[in-house]
Amino acid sequence: DAMVIQNPRYQVTQFGKPVTLSCSQTLNHNVMYWYQQKSSQAPKLLFHYYDKDFNNEADTPDNFQSRRPNTSFCFLDIRSPGLGDAAMYLCATSRAGFGTEAFFGQGTRLTVV
Amino acid sequence: TQLLEQSPQFLSIQEGENLTVYCNSSSVFSSLQWYRQEPGEGPVLLVTVVTGGEVKKLKRLTFQFGDARKDSSLHITAAQPGDTGLYLCAGAMNTNAGKSTFGDGTTLTVKP
């Protein structure tokens, strides 16, 4: 059974039209992450939540925002998608501490037209 | 500056060959993970190593953590087409609560 679920698997949005990607988890992990991954590259961390504490990476554009209304759900909001934002977006969870193992969802492939 | 460097970046081999992928850093990690990612899917955790010099085996895969906990290697014996994918190492430092740093990845293609 999937433990980290991302919806939708594929999302097509128009240039400049706000879009929201969602992630839910059944692991009760306290840390949730959002990564952006472009073709054949490593995932790039955008931000993460440690419980309710939001941690933004220094180079994450303001165009990307996130919400975590409760332990199980986390959302990625892209306010004005550009062509360069087309990528795979990965959500992951972990139980913070010694040996930080991440459990990833299947990802959402975002296309901007 | 990339904290974790993986080599090689791309590797294409024939079925049955052996290979080694390296993950190197100048920083010390409290733990290091290896993941495999297939096209269109999220990364899947293969192993975590936490002790310097530790060796772990997962069927035909052998993982080693360097004595100084700055580097790691993944060795695959008798590679199969099903091993094809992007291999990622990720290191966690105690000072980064709940956060790991990923290497650039090694794209492995095993041809039948």
PDB file of N, CA and C in Angstrom, chain A residues 9 31 33 35 37 40-43 45 48 50 57 88 90 94 96-107 109, chain B residues 9-10 30-31 33 35 37 40-45 47-48 50 86 88 92 94 97-100 102-105 107:
ATOM      1  N   ARG A   9      -0.845  12.531 -10.709  1.00  0.00           N
ATOM      2  CA  ARG A   9       0.418  12.019 -11.226  1.00  0.00           C
ATOM      3  C   ARG A   9       0.926  12.899 -12.366  1.00  0.00           C
ATOM      4  N   VAL A  31       8.424  15.002   9.334  1.00  0.00           N
ATOM      5  CA  VAL A  31       9.069  15.844   8.334  1.00  0.00           C
ATOM      6  C   VAL A  31       8.488  15.539   6.959  1.00  0.00           C
ATOM      7  N   TYR A  33       8.840  16.908   2.784  1.00  0.00           N
ATOM      8  CA  TYR A  33       9.700  17.651   1.873  1.00  0.00           C
ATOM      9  C   TYR A  33       9.022  17.815   0.506  1.00  0.00           C
ATOM     10  N   TYR A  35      10.533  18.362  -3.400  1.00  0.00           N
ATOM     11  CA  TYR A  35      11.692  18.428  -4.265  1.00  0.00           C
ATOM     12  C   TYR A  35      11.239  18.721  -5.690  1.00  0.00           C
ATOM     13  N   GLN A  37      12.604  17.969  -9.558  1.00  0.00           N
ATOM     14  CA  GLN A  37      13.592  17.163 -10.279  1.00  0.00           C
ATOM     15  C   GLN A  37      13.401  17.344 -11.774  1.00  0.00           C
ATOM     16  N   SER A  40      17.051  13.603 -15.638  1.00  0.00           N
ATOM     17  CA  SER A  40      18.362  13.001 -15.363  1.00  0.00           C
ATOM     18  C   SER A  40      19.183  13.767 -14.326  1.00  0.00           C
ATOM     19  N   GLN A  41      18.521  14.574 -13.522  1.00  0.00           N
ATOM     20  CA  GLN A  41      19.218  15.301 -12.462  1.00  0.00           C
ATOM     21  C   GLN A  41      18.768  14.800 -11.098  1.00  0.00           C
ATOM     22  N   ALA A  42      19.531  15.130 -10.100  1.00  0.00           N
ATOM     23  CA  ALA A  42      19.149  14.777  -8.742  1.00  0.00           C
ATOM     24  C   ALA A  42      17.984  15.654  -8.281  1.00  0.00           C
ATOM     25  N   PRO A  43      17.195  15.179  -7.347  1.00  0.00           N
ATOM     26  CA  PRO A  43      16.136  16.030  -6.779  1.00  0.00           C
ATOM     27  C   PRO A  43      16.743  17.250  -6.099  1.00  0.00           C
ATOM     28  N   LEU A  45      15.976  20.144  -3.369  1.00  0.00           N
ATOM     29  CA  LEU A  45      15.071  20.467  -2.272  1.00  0.00           C
ATOM     30  C   LEU A  45      14.572  21.900  -2.392  1.00  0.00           C
ATOM     31  N   HIS A  48      11.120  22.258   3.331  1.00  0.00           N
ATOM     32  CA  HIS A  48      10.593  21.153   4.107  1.00  0.00           C
ATOM     33  C   HIS A  48       9.947  21.667   5.379  1.00  0.00           C
ATOM     34  N   TYR A  50       9.349  20.702   9.330  1.00  0.00           N
ATOM     35  CA  TYR A  50       9.667  19.892  10.490  1.00  0.00           C
ATOM     36  C   TYR A  50       8.535  20.154  11.458  1.00  0.00           C
ATOM     37  N   GLU A  57      14.512  26.698   1.377  1.00  0.00           N
ATOM     38  CA  GLU A  57      15.879  26.746   0.888  1.00  0.00           C
ATOM     39  C   GLU A  57      16.165  28.135   0.347  1.00  0.00           C
ATOM     40  N   MET A  88       9.444  17.187 -12.662  1.00  0.00           N
ATOM     41  CA  MET A  88       8.814  16.231 -11.749  1.00  0.00           C
ATOM     42  C   MET A  88       8.914  16.814 -10.356  1.00  0.00           C
ATOM     43  N   LEU A  90       8.503  15.989  -6.427  1.00  0.00           N
ATOM     44  CA  LEU A  90       8.503  14.844  -5.529  1.00  0.00           C
ATOM     45  C   LEU A  90       8.233  15.285  -4.100  1.00  0.00           C
ATOM     46  N   SER A  94       9.998  11.864   6.265  1.00  0.00           N
ATOM     47  CA  SER A  94      10.980  11.147   7.067  1.00  0.00           C
ATOM     48  C   SER A  94      10.673  11.365   8.540  1.00  0.00           C
ATOM     49  N   ALA A  96      12.536  12.419  11.523  1.00  0.00           N
ATOM     50  CA  ALA A  96      13.803  13.105  11.750  1.00  0.00           C
ATOM     51  C   ALA A  96      14.572  12.467  12.893  1.00  0.00           C
ATOM     52  N   GLY A  97      15.875  12.481  12.738  1.00  0.00           N
ATOM     53  CA  GLY A  97      16.734  11.934  13.769  1.00  0.00           C
ATOM     54  C   GLY A  97      17.936  11.273  13.147  1.00  0.00           C
ATOM     55  N   PHE A  98      18.584  10.467  13.834  1.00  0.00           N
ATOM     56  CA  PHE A  98      19.775   9.796  13.372  1.00  0.00           C
ATOM     57  C   PHE A  98      19.415   8.818  12.266  1.00  0.00           C
ATOM     58  N   GLY A  99      20.002   8.975  11.094  1.00  0.00           N
ATOM     59  CA  GLY A  99      19.650   8.091   9.969  1.00  0.00           C
ATOM     60  C   GLY A  99      18.374   8.548   9.305  1.00  0.00           C
ATOM     61  N   THR A 100      18.440   9.655   8.579  1.00  0.00           N
ATOM     62  CA  THR A 100      17.225  10.257   8.035  1.00  0.00           C
ATOM     63  C   THR A 100      16.851   9.585   6.724  1.00  0.00           C
ATOM     64  N   GLU A 101      16.015   8.599   6.768  1.00  0.00           N
ATOM     65  CA  GLU A 101      15.579   7.884   5.576  1.00  0.00           C
ATOM     66  C   GLU A 101      14.304   8.529   5.051  1.00  0.00           C
ATOM     67  N   ALA A 102      14.288   8.808   3.763  1.00  0.00           N
ATOM     68  CA  ALA A 102      13.134   9.469   3.163  1.00  0.00           C
ATOM     69  C   ALA A 102      12.303   8.477   2.370  1.00  0.00           C
ATOM     70  N   PHE A 103      11.009   8.640   2.484  1.00  0.00           N
ATOM     71  CA  PHE A 103      10.068   7.837   1.725  1.00  0.00           C
ATOM     72  C   PHE A 103       9.387   8.769   0.718  1.00  0.00           C
ATOM     73  N   PHE A 104       9.527   8.437  -0.545  1.00  0.00           N
ATOM     74  CA  PHE A 104       9.054   9.315  -1.599  1.00  0.00           C
ATOM     75  C   PHE A 104       7.716   8.859  -2.160  1.00  0.00           C
ATOM     76  N   GLY A 105       6.947   9.835  -2.610  1.00  0.00           N
ATOM     77  CA  GLY A 105       5.789   9.534  -3.417  1.00  0.00           C
ATOM     78  C   GLY A 105       6.221   9.261  -4.847  1.00  0.00           C
ATOM     79  N   GLN A 106       5.247   8.959  -5.691  1.00  0.00           N
ATOM     80  CA  GLN A 106       5.547   8.634  -7.082  1.00  0.00           C
ATOM     81  C   GLN A 106       5.814   9.875  -7.922  1.00  0.00           C
ATOM     82  N   GLY A 107       5.532  11.036  -7.358  1.00  0.00           N
ATOM     83  CA  GLY A 107       5.818  12.265  -8.074  1.00  0.00           C
ATOM     84  C   GLY A 107       4.646  12.774  -8.893  1.00  0.00           C
ATOM     85  N   ARG A 109       4.239  14.881 -12.445  1.00  0.00           N
ATOM     86  CA  ARG A 109       4.917  15.441 -13.619  1.00  0.00           C
ATOM     87  C   ARG A 109       4.141  16.668 -14.055  1.00  0.00           C
TER      88      ARG A 109
ATOM     89  N   GLN B   9      28.904   9.729 -13.714  1.00  0.00           N
ATOM     90  CA  GLN B   9      27.592  10.346 -13.871  1.00  0.00           C
ATOM     91  C   GLN B   9      26.690   9.455 -14.719  1.00  0.00           C
ATOM     92  N   PHE B  10      27.289   8.816 -15.738  1.00  0.00           N
ATOM     93  CA  PHE B  10      26.556   7.899 -16.604  1.00  0.00           C
ATOM     94  C   PHE B  10      27.363   6.617 -16.747  1.00  0.00           C
ATOM     95  N   SER B  30      26.422  11.759   9.411  1.00  0.00           N
ATOM     96  CA  SER B  30      25.991  10.849  10.470  1.00  0.00           C
ATOM     97  C   SER B  30      25.371   9.588   9.871  1.00  0.00           C
ATOM     98  N   SER B  31      24.833   9.702   8.686  1.00  0.00           N
ATOM     99  CA  SER B  31      24.293   8.542   7.995  1.00  0.00           C
ATOM    100  C   SER B  31      24.251   8.849   6.503  1.00  0.00           C
ATOM    101  N   GLN B  33      22.329   7.414   2.777  1.00  0.00           N
ATOM    102  CA  GLN B  33      21.353   6.526   2.143  1.00  0.00           C
ATOM    103  C   GLN B  33      21.675   6.380   0.657  1.00  0.00           C
ATOM    104  N   TYR B  35      19.533   5.389  -2.900  1.00  0.00           N
ATOM    105  CA  TYR B  35      18.213   5.232  -3.488  1.00  0.00           C
ATOM    106  C   TYR B  35      18.372   4.817  -4.954  1.00  0.00           C
ATOM    107  N   GLN B  37      16.038   5.132  -8.533  1.00  0.00           N
ATOM    108  CA  GLN B  37      14.860   5.757  -9.110  1.00  0.00           C
ATOM    109  C   GLN B  37      14.683   5.273 -10.542  1.00  0.00           C
ATOM    110  N   GLY B  40      10.087   8.045 -14.330  1.00  0.00           N
ATOM    111  CA  GLY B  40       8.699   8.363 -14.045  1.00  0.00           C
ATOM    112  C   GLY B  40       8.226   8.004 -12.650  1.00  0.00           C
ATOM    113  N   GLU B  41       9.137   7.555 -11.802  1.00  0.00           N
ATOM    114  CA  GLU B  41       8.765   7.173 -10.440  1.00  0.00           C
ATOM    115  C   GLU B  41       9.602   7.945  -9.426  1.00  0.00           C
ATOM    116  N   GLY B  42       9.195   7.878  -8.157  1.00  0.00           N
ATOM    117  CA  GLY B  42       9.986   8.489  -7.117  1.00  0.00           C
ATOM    118  C   GLY B  42      11.128   7.582  -6.682  1.00  0.00           C
ATOM    119  N   PRO B  43      12.163   8.139  -6.052  1.00  0.00           N
ATOM    120  CA  PRO B  43      13.267   7.307  -5.564  1.00  0.00           C
ATOM    121  C   PRO B  43      12.788   6.321  -4.504  1.00  0.00           C
ATOM    122  N   VAL B  44      13.403   5.148  -4.505  1.00  0.00           N
ATOM    123  CA  VAL B  44      13.086   4.124  -3.521  1.00  0.00           C
ATOM    124  C   VAL B  44      14.338   3.841  -2.700  1.00  0.00           C
ATOM    125  N   LEU B  45      14.178   3.859  -1.392  1.00  0.00           N
ATOM    126  CA  LEU B  45      15.309   3.637  -0.500  1.00  0.00           C
ATOM    127  C   LEU B  45      15.839   2.208  -0.645  1.00  0.00           C
ATOM    128  N   VAL B  47      19.175   1.351   1.042  1.00  0.00           N
ATOM    129  CA  VAL B  47      19.905   1.035   2.264  1.00  0.00           C
ATOM    130  C   VAL B  47      20.300   2.311   2.985  1.00  0.00           C
ATOM    131  N   THR B  48      20.516   2.186   4.288  1.00  0.00           N
ATOM    132  CA  THR B  48      21.118   3.246   5.094  1.00  0.00           C
ATOM    133  C   THR B  48      22.353   2.692   5.763  1.00  0.00           C
ATOM    134  N   VAL B  50      25.371   3.763   8.633  1.00  0.00           N
ATOM    135  CA  VAL B  50      25.556   4.746   9.704  1.00  0.00           C
ATOM    136  C   VAL B  50      26.916   4.638  10.395  1.00  0.00           C
ATOM    137  N   LEU B  86      18.360   5.472 -12.019  1.00  0.00           N
ATOM    138  CA  LEU B  86      19.191   6.543 -11.469  1.00  0.00           C
ATOM    139  C   LEU B  86      19.503   6.198 -10.020  1.00  0.00           C
ATOM    140  N   LEU B  88      21.051   7.305  -6.500  1.00  0.00           N
ATOM    141  CA  LEU B  88      21.292   8.532  -5.751  1.00  0.00           C
ATOM    142  C   LEU B  88      21.815   8.210  -4.360  1.00  0.00           C
ATOM    143  N   ALA B  92      23.067  12.662   5.569  1.00  0.00           N
ATOM    144  CA  ALA B  92      22.420  13.448   6.620  1.00  0.00           C
ATOM    145  C   ALA B  92      23.473  13.864   7.639  1.00  0.00           C
ATOM    146  N   ASN B  94      24.099  15.774  11.395  1.00  0.00           N
ATOM    147  CA  ASN B  94      23.372  16.040  12.631  1.00  0.00           C
ATOM    148  C   ASN B  94      22.869  17.467  12.705  1.00  0.00           C
ATOM    149  N   ALA B  97      18.668  19.285  10.934  1.00  0.00           N
ATOM    150  CA  ALA B  97      17.608  18.471  11.497  1.00  0.00           C
ATOM    151  C   ALA B  97      16.610  18.068  10.446  1.00  0.00           C
ATOM    152  N   GLY B  98      16.482  16.782  10.211  1.00  0.00           N
ATOM    153  CA  GLY B  98      15.489  16.264   9.282  1.00  0.00           C
ATOM    154  C   GLY B  98      15.791  16.518   7.832  1.00  0.00           C
ATOM    155  N   LYS B  99      17.043  16.781   7.455  1.00  0.00           N
ATOM    156  CA  LYS B  99      17.329  17.128   6.074  1.00  0.00           C
ATOM    157  C   LYS B  99      18.542  16.353   5.570  1.00  0.00           C
ATOM    158  N   SER B 100      18.429  15.814   4.355  1.00  0.00           N
ATOM    159  CA  SER B 100      19.543  15.141   3.718  1.00  0.00           C
ATOM    160  C   SER B 100      19.961  15.901   2.480  1.00  0.00           C
ATOM    161  N   PHE B 102      21.456  15.441  -1.376  1.00  0.00           N
ATOM    162  CA  PHE B 102      21.582  14.446  -2.422  1.00  0.00           C
ATOM    163  C   PHE B 102      22.806  14.702  -3.291  1.00  0.00           C
ATOM    164  N   GLY B 103      23.406  13.607  -3.749  1.00  0.00           N
ATOM    165  CA  GLY B 103      24.405  13.695  -4.790  1.00  0.00           C
ATOM    166  C   GLY B 103      23.734  13.913  -6.134  1.00  0.00           C
ATOM    167  N   ASP B 104      24.552  14.108  -7.173  1.00  0.00           N
ATOM    168  CA  ASP B 104      24.020  14.388  -8.514  1.00  0.00           C
ATOM    169  C   ASP B 104      23.426  13.163  -9.190  1.00  0.00           C
ATOM    170  N   GLY B 105      23.750  11.982  -8.678  1.00  0.00           N
ATOM    171  CA  GLY B 105      23.171  10.775  -9.246  1.00  0.00           C
ATOM    172  C   GLY B 105      24.045  10.116 -10.296  1.00  0.00           C
ATOM    173  N   THR B 107      23.399   7.590 -13.582  1.00  0.00           N
ATOM    174  CA  THR B 107      22.403   6.937 -14.441  1.00  0.00           C
ATOM    175  C   THR B 107      23.016   5.665 -14.991  1.00  0.00           C
TER     176      THR B 107
END
